[in-house]
Coordinates of C-alpha atoms in Angstrom, one line a residue:
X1 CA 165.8 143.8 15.5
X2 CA 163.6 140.9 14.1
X3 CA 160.6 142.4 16.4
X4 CA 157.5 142.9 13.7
X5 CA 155.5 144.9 15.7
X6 CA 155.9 148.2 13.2
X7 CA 154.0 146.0 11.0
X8 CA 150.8 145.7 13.0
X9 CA 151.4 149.3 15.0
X10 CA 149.0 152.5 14.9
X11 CA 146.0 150.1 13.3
X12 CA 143.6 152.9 12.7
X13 CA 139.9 152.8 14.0
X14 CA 138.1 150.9 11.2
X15 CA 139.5 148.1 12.0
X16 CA 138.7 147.7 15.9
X17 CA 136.5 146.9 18.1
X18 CA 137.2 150.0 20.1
X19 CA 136.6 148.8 23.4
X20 CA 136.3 152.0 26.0
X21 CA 136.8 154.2 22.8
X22 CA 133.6 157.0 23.0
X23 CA 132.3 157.4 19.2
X24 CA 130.5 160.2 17.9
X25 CA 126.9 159.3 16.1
X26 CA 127.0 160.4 12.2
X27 CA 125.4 163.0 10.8
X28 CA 122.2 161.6 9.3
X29 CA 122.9 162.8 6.0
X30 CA 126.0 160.5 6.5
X31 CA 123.9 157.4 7.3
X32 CA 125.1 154.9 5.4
X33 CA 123.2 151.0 4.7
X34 CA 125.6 148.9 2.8
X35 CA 123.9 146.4 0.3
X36 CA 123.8 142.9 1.5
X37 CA 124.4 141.1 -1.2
X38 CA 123.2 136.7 -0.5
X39 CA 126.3 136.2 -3.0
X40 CA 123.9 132.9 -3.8
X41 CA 125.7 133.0 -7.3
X42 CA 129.6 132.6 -7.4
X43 CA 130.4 135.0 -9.8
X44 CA 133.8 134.4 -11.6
X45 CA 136.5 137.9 -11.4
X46 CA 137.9 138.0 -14.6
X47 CA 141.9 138.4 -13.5
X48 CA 142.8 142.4 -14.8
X49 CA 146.2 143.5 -16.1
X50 CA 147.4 144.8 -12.8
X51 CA 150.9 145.8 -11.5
X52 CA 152.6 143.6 -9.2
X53 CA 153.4 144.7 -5.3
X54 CA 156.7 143.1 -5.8
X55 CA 159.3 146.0 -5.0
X56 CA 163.1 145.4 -6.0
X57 CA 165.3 144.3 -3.5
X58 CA 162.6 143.3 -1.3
X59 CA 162.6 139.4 -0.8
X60 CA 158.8 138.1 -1.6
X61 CA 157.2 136.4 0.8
X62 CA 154.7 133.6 0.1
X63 CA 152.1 131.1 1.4
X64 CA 152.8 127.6 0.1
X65 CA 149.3 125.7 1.7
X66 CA 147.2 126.4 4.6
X67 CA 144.8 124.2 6.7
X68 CA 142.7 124.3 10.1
X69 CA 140.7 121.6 11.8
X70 CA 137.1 122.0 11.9
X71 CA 135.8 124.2 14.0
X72 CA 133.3 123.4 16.4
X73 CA 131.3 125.2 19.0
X74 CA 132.5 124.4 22.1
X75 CA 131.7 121.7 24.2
X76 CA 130.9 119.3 21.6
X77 CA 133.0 116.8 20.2
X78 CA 136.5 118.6 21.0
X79 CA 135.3 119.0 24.7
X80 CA 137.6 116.6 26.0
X81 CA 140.4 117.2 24.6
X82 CA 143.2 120.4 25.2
X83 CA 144.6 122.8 23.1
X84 CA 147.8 121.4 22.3
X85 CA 145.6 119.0 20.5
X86 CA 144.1 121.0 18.0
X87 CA 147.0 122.6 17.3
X88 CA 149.1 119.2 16.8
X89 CA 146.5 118.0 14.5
X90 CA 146.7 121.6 12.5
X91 CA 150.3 120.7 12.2
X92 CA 149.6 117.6 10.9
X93 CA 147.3 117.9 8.1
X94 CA 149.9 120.4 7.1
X95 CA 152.4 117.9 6.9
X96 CA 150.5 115.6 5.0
X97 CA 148.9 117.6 2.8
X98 CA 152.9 119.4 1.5
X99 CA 154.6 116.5 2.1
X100 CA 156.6 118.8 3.7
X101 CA 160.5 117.3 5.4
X102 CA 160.0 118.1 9.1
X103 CA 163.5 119.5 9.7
X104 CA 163.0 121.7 6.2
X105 CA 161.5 124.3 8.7
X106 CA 163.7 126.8 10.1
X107 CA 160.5 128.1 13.3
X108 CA 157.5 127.7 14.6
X109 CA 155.4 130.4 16.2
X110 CA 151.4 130.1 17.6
X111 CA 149.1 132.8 18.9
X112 CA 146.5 131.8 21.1
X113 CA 144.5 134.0 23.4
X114 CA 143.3 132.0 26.8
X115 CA 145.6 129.9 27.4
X116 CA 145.9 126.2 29.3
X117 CA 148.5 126.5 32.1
X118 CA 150.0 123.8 31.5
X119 CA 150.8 123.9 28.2
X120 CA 151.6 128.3 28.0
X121 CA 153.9 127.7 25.2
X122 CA 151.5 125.8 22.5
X123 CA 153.7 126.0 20.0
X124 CA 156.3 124.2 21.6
X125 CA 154.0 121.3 23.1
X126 CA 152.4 120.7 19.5
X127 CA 155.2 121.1 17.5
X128 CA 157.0 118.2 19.6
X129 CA 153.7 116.3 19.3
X130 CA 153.4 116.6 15.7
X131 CA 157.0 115.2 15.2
X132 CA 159.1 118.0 14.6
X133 CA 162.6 118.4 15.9
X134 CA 163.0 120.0 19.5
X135 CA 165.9 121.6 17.3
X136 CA 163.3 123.8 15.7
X137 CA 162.7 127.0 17.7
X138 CA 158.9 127.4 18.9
X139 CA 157.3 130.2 20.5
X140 CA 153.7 131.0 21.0
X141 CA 152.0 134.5 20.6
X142 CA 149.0 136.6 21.7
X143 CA 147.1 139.8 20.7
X144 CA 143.2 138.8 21.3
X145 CA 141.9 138.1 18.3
X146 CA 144.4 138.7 16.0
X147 CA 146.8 136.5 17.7
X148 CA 147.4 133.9 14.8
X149 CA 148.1 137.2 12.1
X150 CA 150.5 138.3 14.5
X151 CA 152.1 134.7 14.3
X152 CA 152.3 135.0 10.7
X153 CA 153.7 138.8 10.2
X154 CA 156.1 137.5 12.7
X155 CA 157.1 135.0 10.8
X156 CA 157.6 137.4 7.6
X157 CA 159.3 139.0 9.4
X158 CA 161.9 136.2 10.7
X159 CA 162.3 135.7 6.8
X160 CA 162.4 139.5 5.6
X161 CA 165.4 139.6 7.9
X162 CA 167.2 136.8 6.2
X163 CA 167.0 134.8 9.6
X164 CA 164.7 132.2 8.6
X165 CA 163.2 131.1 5.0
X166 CA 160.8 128.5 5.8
X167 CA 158.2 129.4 8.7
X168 CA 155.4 127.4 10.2
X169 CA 152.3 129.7 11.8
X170 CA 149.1 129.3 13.3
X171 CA 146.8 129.4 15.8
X172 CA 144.7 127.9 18.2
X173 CA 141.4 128.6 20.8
X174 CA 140.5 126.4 22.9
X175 CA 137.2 127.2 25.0
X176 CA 135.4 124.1 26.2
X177 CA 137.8 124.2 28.9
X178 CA 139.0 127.7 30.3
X179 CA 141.2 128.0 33.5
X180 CA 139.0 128.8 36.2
X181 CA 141.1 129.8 39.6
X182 CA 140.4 129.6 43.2
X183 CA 139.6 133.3 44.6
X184 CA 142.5 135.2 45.6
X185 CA 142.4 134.6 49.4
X186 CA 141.8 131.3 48.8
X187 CA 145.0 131.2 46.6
X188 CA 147.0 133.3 48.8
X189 CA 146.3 131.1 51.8
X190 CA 146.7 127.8 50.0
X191 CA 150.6 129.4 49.0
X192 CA 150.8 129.8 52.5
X193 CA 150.2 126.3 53.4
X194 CA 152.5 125.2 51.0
X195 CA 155.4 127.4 53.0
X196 CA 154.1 126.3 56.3
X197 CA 156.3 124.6 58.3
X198 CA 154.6 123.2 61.7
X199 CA 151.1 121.7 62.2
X200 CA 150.0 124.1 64.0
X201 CA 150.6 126.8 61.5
X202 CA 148.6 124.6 59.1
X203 CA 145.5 124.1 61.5
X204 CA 145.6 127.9 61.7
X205 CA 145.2 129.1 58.1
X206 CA 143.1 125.9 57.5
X207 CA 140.9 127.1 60.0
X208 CA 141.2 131.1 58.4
X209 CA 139.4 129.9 55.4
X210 CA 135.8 131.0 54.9
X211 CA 133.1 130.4 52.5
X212 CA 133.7 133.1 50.5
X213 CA 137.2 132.2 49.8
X214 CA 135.8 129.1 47.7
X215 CA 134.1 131.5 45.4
X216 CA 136.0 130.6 42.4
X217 CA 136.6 133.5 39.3
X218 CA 135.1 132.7 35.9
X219 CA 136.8 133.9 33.0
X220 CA 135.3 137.1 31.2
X221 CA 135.4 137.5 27.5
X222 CA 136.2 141.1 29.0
X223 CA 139.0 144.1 29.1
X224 CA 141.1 144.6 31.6
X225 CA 140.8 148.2 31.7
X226 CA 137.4 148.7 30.9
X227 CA 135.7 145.7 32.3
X228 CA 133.6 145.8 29.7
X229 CA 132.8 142.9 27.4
X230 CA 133.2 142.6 23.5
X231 CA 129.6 142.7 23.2
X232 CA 129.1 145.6 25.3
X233 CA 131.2 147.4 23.4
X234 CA 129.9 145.9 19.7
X235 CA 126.3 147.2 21.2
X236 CA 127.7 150.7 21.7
X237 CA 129.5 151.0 18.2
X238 CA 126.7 149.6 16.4
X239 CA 124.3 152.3 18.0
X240 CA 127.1 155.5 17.0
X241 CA 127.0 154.4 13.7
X242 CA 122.9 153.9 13.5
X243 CA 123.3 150.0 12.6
X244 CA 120.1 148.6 13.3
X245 CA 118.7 145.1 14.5
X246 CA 117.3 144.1 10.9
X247 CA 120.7 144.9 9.6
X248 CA 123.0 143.0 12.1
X249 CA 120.2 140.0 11.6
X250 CA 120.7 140.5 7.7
X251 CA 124.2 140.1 7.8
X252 CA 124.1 137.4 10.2
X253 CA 121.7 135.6 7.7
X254 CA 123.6 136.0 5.1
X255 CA 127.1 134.6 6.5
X256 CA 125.2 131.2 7.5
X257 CA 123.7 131.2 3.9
X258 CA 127.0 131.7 2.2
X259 CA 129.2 129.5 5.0
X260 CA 126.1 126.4 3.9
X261 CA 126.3 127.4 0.2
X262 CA 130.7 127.2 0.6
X263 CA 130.6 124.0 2.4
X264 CA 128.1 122.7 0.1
X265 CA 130.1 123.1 -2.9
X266 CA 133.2 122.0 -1.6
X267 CA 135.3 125.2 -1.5
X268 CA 136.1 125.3 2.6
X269 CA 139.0 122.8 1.0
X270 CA 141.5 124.1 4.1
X271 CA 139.5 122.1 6.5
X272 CA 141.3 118.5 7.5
X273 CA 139.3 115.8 9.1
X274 CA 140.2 114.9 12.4
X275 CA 139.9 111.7 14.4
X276 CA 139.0 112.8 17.9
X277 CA 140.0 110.0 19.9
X278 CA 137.7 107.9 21.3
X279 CA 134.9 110.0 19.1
X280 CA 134.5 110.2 15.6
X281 CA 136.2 111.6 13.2
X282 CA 135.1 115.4 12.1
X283 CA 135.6 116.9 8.8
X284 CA 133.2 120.1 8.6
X285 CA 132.4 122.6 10.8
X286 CA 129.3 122.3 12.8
X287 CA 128.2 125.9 13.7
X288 CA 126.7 127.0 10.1
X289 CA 123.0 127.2 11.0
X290 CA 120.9 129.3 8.2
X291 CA 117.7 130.3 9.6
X292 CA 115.5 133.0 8.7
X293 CA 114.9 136.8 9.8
X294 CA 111.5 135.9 11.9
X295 CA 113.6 133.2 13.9
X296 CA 116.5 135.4 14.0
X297 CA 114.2 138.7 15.3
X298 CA 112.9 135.9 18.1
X299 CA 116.2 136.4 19.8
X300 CA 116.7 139.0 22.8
X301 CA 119.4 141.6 23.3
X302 CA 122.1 139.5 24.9
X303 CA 124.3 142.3 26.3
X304 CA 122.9 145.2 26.8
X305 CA 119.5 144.5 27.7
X306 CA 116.3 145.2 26.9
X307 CA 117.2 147.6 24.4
X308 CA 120.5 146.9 23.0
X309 CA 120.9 145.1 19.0
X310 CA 123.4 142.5 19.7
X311 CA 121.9 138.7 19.8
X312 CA 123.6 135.3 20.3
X313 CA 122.5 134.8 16.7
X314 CA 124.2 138.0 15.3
X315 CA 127.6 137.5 17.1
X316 CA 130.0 135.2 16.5
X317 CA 130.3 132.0 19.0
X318 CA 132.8 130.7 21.1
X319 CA 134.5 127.8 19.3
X320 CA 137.4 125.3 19.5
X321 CA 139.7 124.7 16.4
X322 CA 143.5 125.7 15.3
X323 CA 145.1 126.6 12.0
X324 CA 148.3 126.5 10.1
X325 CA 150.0 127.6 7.4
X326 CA 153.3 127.4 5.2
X327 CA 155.2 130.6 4.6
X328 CA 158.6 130.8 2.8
X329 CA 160.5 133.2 1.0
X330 CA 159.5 132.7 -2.9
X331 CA 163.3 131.5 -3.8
X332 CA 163.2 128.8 -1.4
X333 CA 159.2 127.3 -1.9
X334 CA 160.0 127.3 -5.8
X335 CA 163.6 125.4 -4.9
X336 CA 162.0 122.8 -3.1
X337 CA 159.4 122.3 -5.8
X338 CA 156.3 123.9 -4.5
X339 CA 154.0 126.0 -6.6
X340 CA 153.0 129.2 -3.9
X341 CA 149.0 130.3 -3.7
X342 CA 149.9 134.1 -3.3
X343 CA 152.1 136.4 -2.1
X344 CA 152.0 137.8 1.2
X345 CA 152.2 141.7 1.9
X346 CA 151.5 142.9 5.6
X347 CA 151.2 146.2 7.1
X348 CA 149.1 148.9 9.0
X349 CA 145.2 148.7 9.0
X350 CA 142.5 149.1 6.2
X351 CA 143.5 152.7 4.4
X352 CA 147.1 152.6 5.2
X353 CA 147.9 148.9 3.4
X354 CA 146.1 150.1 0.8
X355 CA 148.2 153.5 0.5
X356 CA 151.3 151.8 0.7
X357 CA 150.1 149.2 -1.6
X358 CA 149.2 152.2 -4.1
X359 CA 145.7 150.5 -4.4
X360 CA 142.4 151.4 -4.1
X361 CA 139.1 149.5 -2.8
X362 CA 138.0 149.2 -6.5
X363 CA 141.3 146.8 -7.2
X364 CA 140.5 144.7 -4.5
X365 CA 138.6 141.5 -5.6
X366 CA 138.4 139.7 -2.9
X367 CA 137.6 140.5 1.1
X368 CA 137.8 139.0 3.8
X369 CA 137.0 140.3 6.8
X370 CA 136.8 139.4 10.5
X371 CA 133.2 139.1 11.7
X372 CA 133.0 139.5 15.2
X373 CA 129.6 140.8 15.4
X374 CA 127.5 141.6 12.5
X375 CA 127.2 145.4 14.5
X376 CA 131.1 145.9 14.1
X377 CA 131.3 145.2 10.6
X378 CA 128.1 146.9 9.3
X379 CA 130.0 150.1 11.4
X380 CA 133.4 149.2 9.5
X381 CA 131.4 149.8 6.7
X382 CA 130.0 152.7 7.8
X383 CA 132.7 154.3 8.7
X384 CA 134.6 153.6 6.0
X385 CA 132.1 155.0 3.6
X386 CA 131.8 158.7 5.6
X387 CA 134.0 161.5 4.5
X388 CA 133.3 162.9 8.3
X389 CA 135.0 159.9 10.3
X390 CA 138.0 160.0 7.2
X391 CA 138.4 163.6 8.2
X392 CA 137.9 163.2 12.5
X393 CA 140.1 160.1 12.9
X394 CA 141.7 159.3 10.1
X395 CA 143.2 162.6 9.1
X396 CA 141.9 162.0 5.5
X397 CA 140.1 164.2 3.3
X398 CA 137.6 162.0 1.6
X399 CA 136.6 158.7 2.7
X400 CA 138.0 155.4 2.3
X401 CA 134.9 153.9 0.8
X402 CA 133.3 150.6 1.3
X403 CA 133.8 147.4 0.2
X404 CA 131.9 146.1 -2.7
X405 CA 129.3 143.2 -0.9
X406 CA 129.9 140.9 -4.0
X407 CA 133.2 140.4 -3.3
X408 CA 132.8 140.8 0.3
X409 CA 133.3 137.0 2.8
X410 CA 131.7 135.3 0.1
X411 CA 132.6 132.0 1.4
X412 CA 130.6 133.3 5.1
X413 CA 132.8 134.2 7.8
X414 CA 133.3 134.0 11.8
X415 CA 129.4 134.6 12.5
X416 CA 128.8 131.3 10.9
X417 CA 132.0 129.7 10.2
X418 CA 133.0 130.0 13.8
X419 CA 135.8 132.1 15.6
X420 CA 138.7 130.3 17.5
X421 CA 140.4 133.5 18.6
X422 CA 143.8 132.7 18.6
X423 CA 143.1 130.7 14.7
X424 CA 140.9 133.1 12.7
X425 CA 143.5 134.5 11.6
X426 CA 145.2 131.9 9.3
X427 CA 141.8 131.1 8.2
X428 CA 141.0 134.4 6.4
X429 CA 144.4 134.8 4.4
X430 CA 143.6 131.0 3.6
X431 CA 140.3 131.5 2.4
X432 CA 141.8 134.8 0.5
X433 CA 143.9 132.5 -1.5
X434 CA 141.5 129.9 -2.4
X435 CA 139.4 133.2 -3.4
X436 CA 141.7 134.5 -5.4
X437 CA 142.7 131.1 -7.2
X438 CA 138.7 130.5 -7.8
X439 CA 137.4 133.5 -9.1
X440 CA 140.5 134.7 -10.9
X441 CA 141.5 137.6 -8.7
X442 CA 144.7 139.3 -7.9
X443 CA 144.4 141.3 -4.8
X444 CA 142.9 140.3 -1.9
X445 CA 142.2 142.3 2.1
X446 CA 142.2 140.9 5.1
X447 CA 141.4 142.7 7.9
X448 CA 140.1 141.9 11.6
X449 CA 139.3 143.9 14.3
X450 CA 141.0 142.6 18.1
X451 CA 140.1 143.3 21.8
X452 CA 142.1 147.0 23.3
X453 CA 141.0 148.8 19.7
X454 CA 143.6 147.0 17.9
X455 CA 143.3 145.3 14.6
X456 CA 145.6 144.5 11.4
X457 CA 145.0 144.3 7.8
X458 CA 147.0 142.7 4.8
X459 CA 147.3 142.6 0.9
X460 CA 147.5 139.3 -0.1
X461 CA 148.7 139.3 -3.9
X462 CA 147.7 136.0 -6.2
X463 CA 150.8 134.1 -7.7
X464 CA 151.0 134.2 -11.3
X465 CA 148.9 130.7 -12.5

């Protein structure tokens, strides 16, 4: 079977959001406050004498380039566009940026997470746009907010299986313009006049329709089976774990002041300017906003209210943008001439990549993690760092432990960066690479949390400069 989905199966708890999961509260002796470090200094990771992942007989997997378009809140200067868009200009400024032969790749695949009905498969519908062959296979993918990680494990996958040796994933969100529907009655009845075949059977469900038929349904940034929203449920796991307001505004303040500090000095080097037609062309992202903790303690609870610790300012906002990337088999990048950033190794969430890595936290150097809401990753953290959760969910005897904040989304992440669901994804194993190149690392994590208490993680492994 070429299905991947044993790759991104049984994702353990520290990783999720866990929507309609209830948590216990920590012992107070297990309290834990990570340090926030501002990371104003770059420091430079002098590379270690490390083993490689590379296993014999296993085919290495590796990402050639990576690029995203700027990504903008919504309903600025991508508002008139549609998703297909973003994610043909993602294409793109791939294309031009590895010189890469069009029908040198062997598939395409997206993930996106609300999709535009007209366009369901992206992935086809950009893919033609951009130029490539309608010979090349495209299909698009979806998991929440892991949707463009999904894309690319499929896509190691494909090449793991000998099937394919030059993929093409990515991702893109789209959310200055969501579906909106009629009601259901309204929709039913509207079907019905399409099948109707005499007047008078038309003038008789026109004249069924009632004003409350023309309620139309919004889209919810909620589950399914819980009904509950992502912030609801970020509220609730940030109060099992004892995060606090100050902390969730500290970390908050610190991704803007990193994300400025990034852009500033030139390292957010995957983002592609885009000419928005009939607009201007954008080239940075326009959501990084440092402020300070009086402005930020200003804001009220937005979800659970008027005591919840969730804010609009420590939550990560909706956002248009796409992302792609270049994945090959090592053989066939190096064949046609291209020098790979580092070597891709995906599997289960946080504790179990690094098991069957044979790696620790300590050998990590560079992290990158998901930031949905400052409250879930200050609990990630949390949790991480308690030998009681390691022992109650995990079925550990000691704890995982937490990540070291100096190494820790240096470069700011989705709380300031912004968070196109269906692209994030690319974007962090990107920015692990660019990490890894800068500061002379080896070993990088990527992990990020999705809606249904699912999430993924992935050791990305520096090629040998």
């Amino acid at each position: 079977s070429l299905c991947t989905s044993n790759i991104i199966s049984n994702i353990l708890p520290p990783v999720s959001l866990w929507t309609g999961t209830a948590v216990r509260y920590l012992d107070k002796k297990e309290s834990v406050k990570p340090v926030i470090s501002t990371g104003s200094e770059q420091r430079k990771v002098q590379t270690k004498s490390k083993k490689t992942l590379a296993k014999p007989g296993v085919k290495n997997i590796v990402l050639v380039e990576g690029v995203r378009t700027p990504f903008l809140l919504s309903g600025t200067t991508y508002a008139d566009l549609m998703p297909h868009d973003l994610a043909r200009a993602a294409l793109q400024g791939l294309l031009h940026k590895t010189s890469l032969p069009k029908d040198a790749v062997d598939y395409i695949i997206y993930g996106t997470v609300i999709q535009e009905v007209k366009t369901s498969n992206v992935a086809r519908e950009a893919s033609l746009g951009a130029g490539f062959s309608d010979k090349i296979p495209s299909h698009t993918v979806t998991m929440a907010c892991i949707s463009s990680n999904v894309a690319m494990t499929t896509g190691v996958g494909l090449i793991t299986a000998g099937q394919c040796d030059t993929i093409v994933a990515g991702g893109v969100e789209f959310m200055s313009d969501v579906p909106i529907r009629h009601s259901r009655k309204m929709r039913k009845t509207m079907l019905a006049l399409n099948r109707a075949k005499t007047l008078g059977q038309r003038l008789s469900l026109i004249g069924s329709i009632r004003m409350a038929h023309l309620t139309p349904e919004l889209p919810a940034v909620a589950e399914f089976s819980t009904a509950e929203t992502m912030g609801h449920s970020a509220d609730r796991l940030a109060a099992a774990f004892g995060v606090t307001r100050l902390e969730q505004d500290e970390f908050a303040l610190r991704s803007h002041t990193l994300a400025k500090q990034a852009q500033d000095a030139g390292l957010l080097s995957d983002v592609i300017s885009f000419k928005v037609p009939g607009r201007d062309t954008v080239a940075k992202d326009n959501g990084i906003r440092p402020s300070s903790m009086e402005q930020l303690a200003k804001l009220k609870p937005a979800f659970i209210k008027p005591h919840g610790t969730v804010t609009a300012a420590n939550s990560s906002f909706l956002t248009d943008g796409a992302s792609a990337v270049l994945i090959m088999s090592e053989e066939k990048a190096l064949a046609m001439g291209y020098k790979p950033k580092a070597y891709l190794r995906p599997a289960y969430g946080t504790p179990k990549v690094l098991a069957r890595a044979g790696l620790t936290m300590d050998d990590i150097d560079v992290f990158e993690f998901h930031e949905a809401f400052a409250g879930q990753i200050m609990a990630n953290l949390k949790a991480l760092d308690s030998d009681w959760f390691a022992q109650t969910y995990m079925g550990r005897k000691v704890k995982v432990g937490a990540p070291a904040m100096e190494k820790f989304n240096l470069w700011g992440g989705s709380l300031s960066l912004g968070h196109p669901f269906g692209a994030t994804g690319c974007r962090l194993v990107t920015t692990v690479a660019h990490r890894l190149l800068k500061e002379g690392g080896q070993y990088g994590l990527v992990a990020a949390c999705a809606a249904g208490g699912q999430g993924h993680a992935m050791v990305i492994e520096a090629y040998p400069q």
